XYZ file of C-alpha atoms in Angstrom:
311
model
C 0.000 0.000 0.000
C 1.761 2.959 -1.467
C -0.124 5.922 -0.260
C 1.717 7.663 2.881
C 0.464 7.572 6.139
C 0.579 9.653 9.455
C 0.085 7.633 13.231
C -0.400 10.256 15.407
C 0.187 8.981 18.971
C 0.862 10.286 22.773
C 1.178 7.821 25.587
C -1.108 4.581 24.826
C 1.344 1.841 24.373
C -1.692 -0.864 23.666
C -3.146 1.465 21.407
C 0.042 1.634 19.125
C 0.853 -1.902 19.000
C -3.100 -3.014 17.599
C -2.293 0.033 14.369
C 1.123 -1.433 14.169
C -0.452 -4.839 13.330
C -2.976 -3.073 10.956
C -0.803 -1.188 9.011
C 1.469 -4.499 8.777
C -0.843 -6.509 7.360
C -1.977 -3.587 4.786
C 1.879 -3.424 4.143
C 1.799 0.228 4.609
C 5.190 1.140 2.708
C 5.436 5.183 3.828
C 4.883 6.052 7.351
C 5.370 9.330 9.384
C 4.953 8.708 13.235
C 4.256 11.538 15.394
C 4.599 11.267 18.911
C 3.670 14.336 21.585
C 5.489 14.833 24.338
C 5.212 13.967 28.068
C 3.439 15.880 30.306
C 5.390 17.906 32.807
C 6.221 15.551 35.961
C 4.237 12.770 34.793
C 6.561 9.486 35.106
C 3.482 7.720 33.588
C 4.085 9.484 30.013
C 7.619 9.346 30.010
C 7.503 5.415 30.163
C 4.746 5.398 27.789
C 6.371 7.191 25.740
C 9.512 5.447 25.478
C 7.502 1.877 25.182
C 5.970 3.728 21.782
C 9.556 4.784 20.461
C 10.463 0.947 20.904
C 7.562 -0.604 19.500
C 8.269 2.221 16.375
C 11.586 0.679 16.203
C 10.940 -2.700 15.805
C 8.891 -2.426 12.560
C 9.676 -5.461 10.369
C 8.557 -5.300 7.090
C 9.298 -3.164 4.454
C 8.748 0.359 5.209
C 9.940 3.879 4.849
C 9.445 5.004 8.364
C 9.876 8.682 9.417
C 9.229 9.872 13.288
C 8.862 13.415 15.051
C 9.048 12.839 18.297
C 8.154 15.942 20.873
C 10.059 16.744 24.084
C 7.136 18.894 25.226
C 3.357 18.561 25.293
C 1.378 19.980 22.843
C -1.928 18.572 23.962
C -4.929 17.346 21.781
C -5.245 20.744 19.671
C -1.806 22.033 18.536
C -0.549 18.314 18.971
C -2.293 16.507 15.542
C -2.570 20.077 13.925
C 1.407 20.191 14.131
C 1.619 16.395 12.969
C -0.400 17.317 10.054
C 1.252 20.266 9.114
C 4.617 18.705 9.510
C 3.790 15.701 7.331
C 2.496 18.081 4.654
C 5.917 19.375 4.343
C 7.067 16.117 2.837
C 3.484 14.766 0.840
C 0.826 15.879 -0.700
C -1.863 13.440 0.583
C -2.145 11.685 3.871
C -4.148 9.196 4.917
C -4.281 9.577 8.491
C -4.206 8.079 12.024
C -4.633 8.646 15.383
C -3.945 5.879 17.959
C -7.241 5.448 18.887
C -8.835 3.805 15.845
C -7.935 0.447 14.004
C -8.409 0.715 10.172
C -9.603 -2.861 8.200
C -7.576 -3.865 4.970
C -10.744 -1.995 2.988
C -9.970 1.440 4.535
C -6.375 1.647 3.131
C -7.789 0.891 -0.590
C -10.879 3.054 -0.035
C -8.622 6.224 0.951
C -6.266 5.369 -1.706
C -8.452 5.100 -4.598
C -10.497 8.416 -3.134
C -7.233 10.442 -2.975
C -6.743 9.408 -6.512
C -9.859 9.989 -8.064
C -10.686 13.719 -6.100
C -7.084 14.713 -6.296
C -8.106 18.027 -8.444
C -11.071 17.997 -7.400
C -10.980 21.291 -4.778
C -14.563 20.922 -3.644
C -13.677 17.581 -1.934
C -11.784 18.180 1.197
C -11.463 14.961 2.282
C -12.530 11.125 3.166
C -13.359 9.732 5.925
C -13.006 5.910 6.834
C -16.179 6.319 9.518
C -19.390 5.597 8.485
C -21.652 5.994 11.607
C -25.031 4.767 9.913
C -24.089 2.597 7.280
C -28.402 1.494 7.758
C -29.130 4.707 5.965
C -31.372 4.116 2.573
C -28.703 6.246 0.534
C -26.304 3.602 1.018
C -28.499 0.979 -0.538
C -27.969 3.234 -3.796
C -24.146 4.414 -3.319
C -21.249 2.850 -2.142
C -19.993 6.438 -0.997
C -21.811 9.929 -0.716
C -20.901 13.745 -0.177
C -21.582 15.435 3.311
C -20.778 18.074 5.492
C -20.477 15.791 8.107
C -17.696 13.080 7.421
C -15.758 11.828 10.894
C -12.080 12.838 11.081
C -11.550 9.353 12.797
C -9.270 7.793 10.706
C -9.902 9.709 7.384
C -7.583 11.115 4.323
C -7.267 14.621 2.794
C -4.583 16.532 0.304
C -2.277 19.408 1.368
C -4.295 21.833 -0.534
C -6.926 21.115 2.123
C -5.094 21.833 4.718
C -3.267 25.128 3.313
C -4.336 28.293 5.182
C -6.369 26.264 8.039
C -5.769 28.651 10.875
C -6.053 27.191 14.454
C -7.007 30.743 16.074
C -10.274 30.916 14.251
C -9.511 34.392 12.881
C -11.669 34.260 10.076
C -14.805 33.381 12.565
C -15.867 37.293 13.095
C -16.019 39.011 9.957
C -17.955 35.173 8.525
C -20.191 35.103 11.067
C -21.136 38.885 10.863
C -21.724 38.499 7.135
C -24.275 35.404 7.639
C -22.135 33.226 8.744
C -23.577 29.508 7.818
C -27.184 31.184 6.903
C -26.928 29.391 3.573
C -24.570 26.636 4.135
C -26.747 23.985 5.477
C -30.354 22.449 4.410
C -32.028 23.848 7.665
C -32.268 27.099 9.637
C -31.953 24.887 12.814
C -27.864 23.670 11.340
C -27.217 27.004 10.490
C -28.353 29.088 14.075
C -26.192 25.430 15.771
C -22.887 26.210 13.603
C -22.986 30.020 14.152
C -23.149 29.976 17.436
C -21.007 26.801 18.202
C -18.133 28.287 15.885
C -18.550 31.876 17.639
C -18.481 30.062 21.001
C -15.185 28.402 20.496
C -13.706 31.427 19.223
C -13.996 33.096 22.336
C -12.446 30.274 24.386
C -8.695 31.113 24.762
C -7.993 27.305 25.514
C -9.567 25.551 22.712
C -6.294 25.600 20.932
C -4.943 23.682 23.795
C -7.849 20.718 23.354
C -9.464 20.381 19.973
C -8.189 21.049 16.189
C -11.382 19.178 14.873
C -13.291 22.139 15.472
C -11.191 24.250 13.846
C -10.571 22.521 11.111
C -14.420 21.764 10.451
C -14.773 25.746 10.300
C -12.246 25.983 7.409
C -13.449 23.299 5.517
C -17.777 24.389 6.182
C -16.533 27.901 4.987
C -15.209 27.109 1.842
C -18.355 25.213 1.084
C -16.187 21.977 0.765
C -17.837 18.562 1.434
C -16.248 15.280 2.542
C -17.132 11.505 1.319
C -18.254 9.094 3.515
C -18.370 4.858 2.522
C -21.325 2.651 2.689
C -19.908 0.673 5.443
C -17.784 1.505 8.429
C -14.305 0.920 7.938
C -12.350 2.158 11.097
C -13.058 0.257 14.520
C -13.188 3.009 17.222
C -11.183 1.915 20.425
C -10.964 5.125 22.122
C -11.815 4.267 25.546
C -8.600 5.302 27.511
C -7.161 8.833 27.375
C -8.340 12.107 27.863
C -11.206 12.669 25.787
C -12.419 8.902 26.733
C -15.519 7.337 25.763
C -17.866 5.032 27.386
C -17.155 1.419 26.514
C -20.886 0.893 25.822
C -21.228 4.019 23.654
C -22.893 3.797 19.909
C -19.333 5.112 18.628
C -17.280 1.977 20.234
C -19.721 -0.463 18.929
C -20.291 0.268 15.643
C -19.183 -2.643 13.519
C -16.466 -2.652 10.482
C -16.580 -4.293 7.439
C -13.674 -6.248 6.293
C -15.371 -7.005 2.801
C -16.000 -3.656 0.948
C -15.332 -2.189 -2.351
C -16.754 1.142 -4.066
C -18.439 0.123 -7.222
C -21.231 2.249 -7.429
C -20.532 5.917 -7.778
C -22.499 8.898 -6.407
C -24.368 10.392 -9.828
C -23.304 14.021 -8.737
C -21.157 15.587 -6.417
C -23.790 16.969 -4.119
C -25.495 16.279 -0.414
C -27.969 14.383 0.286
C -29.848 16.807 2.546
C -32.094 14.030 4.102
C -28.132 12.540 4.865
C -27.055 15.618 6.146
C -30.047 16.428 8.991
C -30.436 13.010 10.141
C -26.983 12.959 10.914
C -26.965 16.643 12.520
C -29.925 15.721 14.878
C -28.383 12.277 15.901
C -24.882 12.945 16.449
C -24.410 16.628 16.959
C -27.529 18.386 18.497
C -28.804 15.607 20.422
C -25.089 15.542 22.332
C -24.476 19.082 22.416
C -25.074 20.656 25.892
C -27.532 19.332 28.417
C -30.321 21.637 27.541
C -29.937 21.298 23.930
C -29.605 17.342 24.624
C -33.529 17.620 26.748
C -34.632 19.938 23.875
C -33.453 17.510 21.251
C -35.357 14.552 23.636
C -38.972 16.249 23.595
C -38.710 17.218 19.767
C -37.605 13.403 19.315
C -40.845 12.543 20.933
C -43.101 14.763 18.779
C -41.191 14.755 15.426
C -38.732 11.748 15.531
C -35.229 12.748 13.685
C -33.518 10.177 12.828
C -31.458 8.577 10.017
C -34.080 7.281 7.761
C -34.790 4.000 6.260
C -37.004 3.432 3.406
């Protein structure tokens, strides 16, 4: 498998060595590793972190591996955004990784043939390997669709994509004043959520320090760019440890993968599926926003259900 690949990675030892066997048996040729640093005083890290730089340096099989390897912590929001911009210096497509997913075989040839077939294509901004309702009608139809919601957990993009992403959020203001996502999204309700989310973590000096996703989902919603999505779910989410954990019982750990998949059947047009798009908004974003929104989201549930719909 020929198309590079970035592990991102901070101090889960067991997490590293079940994407070391994954990207063995895809016989991942081109790999950047980067690792964040310890935490200040925190003996715990520093053996972690060693363990990882071992189990690094015993790859076996044939690969072109290249590490960056942090003294100091960066934390979960300038730590990935600095492995992806550093990897970007060498490539100019990534299919990447953080420690807390495990790809199948299909994922590596699903990214790869993507990367290939969008690379010119600007209005793509990248593919994701998480399908979160792979019940959905659409996917009866299509083996892959275009959405403003596609996962970055375990996913693939170009450099062009991430040129000009700015982690402060400095382009929020003058957007948002303008209209902001007014005409962006299918309904009023995804617009108001995005505008004020966006705005909100704007104004939070730390959110640099703790999420990039957010960020990064501004850029790409701004520049009207939509991501692709497979029919089935090809990453197996094992984020359970860490600190952004989640509960081992949660819909996102116990989603099944598919080890079988192939995209024959191309989307007609590059375009949403708006049915897609709100169904997904309502089940994984509003209804786990903040506690209010969550009891708001519960009551409209119960008189209008909003859900991803089968037919």
């Amino acid at each position: 498998m020929n198309s590079p690949v970035l592990l991102i990675t901070f101090n889960r030892p067991a997490y590293v060595r079940q994407m070391i066997a994954a990207l063995r048996a895809a016989k991942v040729r081109n790999l950047y590793v980067f690792k964040d640093g310890p935490r200040p005083n925190n003996t715990a890290d520093y053996n972690a972190s060693k363990e990882i730089e071992n189990i690094i340096g015993s790859i076996d099989w044939e690969c072109s591996v290249k590490t960056n390897y942090m003294q100091n912590n960066l934390g979960c929001g300038y730590g990935p955004y600095s492995a992806i911009s550093w990897a970007f210096q060498y490539e100019n497509e990534l299919i990447i990784l953080e420690d807390d997913c495990v790809p199948t075989i299909p994922f590596f040839d699903f990214c790869t043939g993507m990367l290939e077939k969008y690379r010119n294509n600007i209005k793509i901004k990248h593919i994701t390997g998480r399908c979160p309702a792979p019940e959905h009608y659409i996917f009866r139809k299509y083996d892959y669709i275009y959405t403003q919601y596609a996962p970055t957990i375990g996913w693939a993009t170009w450099k062009r994509t991430w040129e000009n992403f700015d982690m402060q959020m400095r382009e929020v203001e003058p957007f948002i004043k303008n209209g902001g996502f007014t005409n962006q999204f299918s309904s009023k309700k995804e617009a108001k959520f995005f505008n004020r989310r966006f705005d909100e973590t704007r104004r939070d000096p730390n959110a640099v320090f703790h999420i990039w996703d957010y960020q990064y989902g501004l850029h790409s919603r701004m520049n009207g760019a939509l991501g692709i999505v497979p029919a089935a779910n090809l990453i197996d989410y094992i984020g359970v440890e860490g600190t952004h954990p989640t509960a081992v019982n949660s819909e996102i750990v116990q989603l099944k993968t598919s080890t079988k998949f192939v995209a024959k059947n191309h989307p007609s047009e590059i375009a949403i599926i708006p049915e897609y798009d709100y169904a997904y908004f309502c089940r994984f974003i509003y209804g786990n926003s903040s506690l209010l929104h969550r009891i708001i989201s519960h009551i409209k549930k119960i008189i209008k259900p909003c859900r991803l719909i089968r037919r």
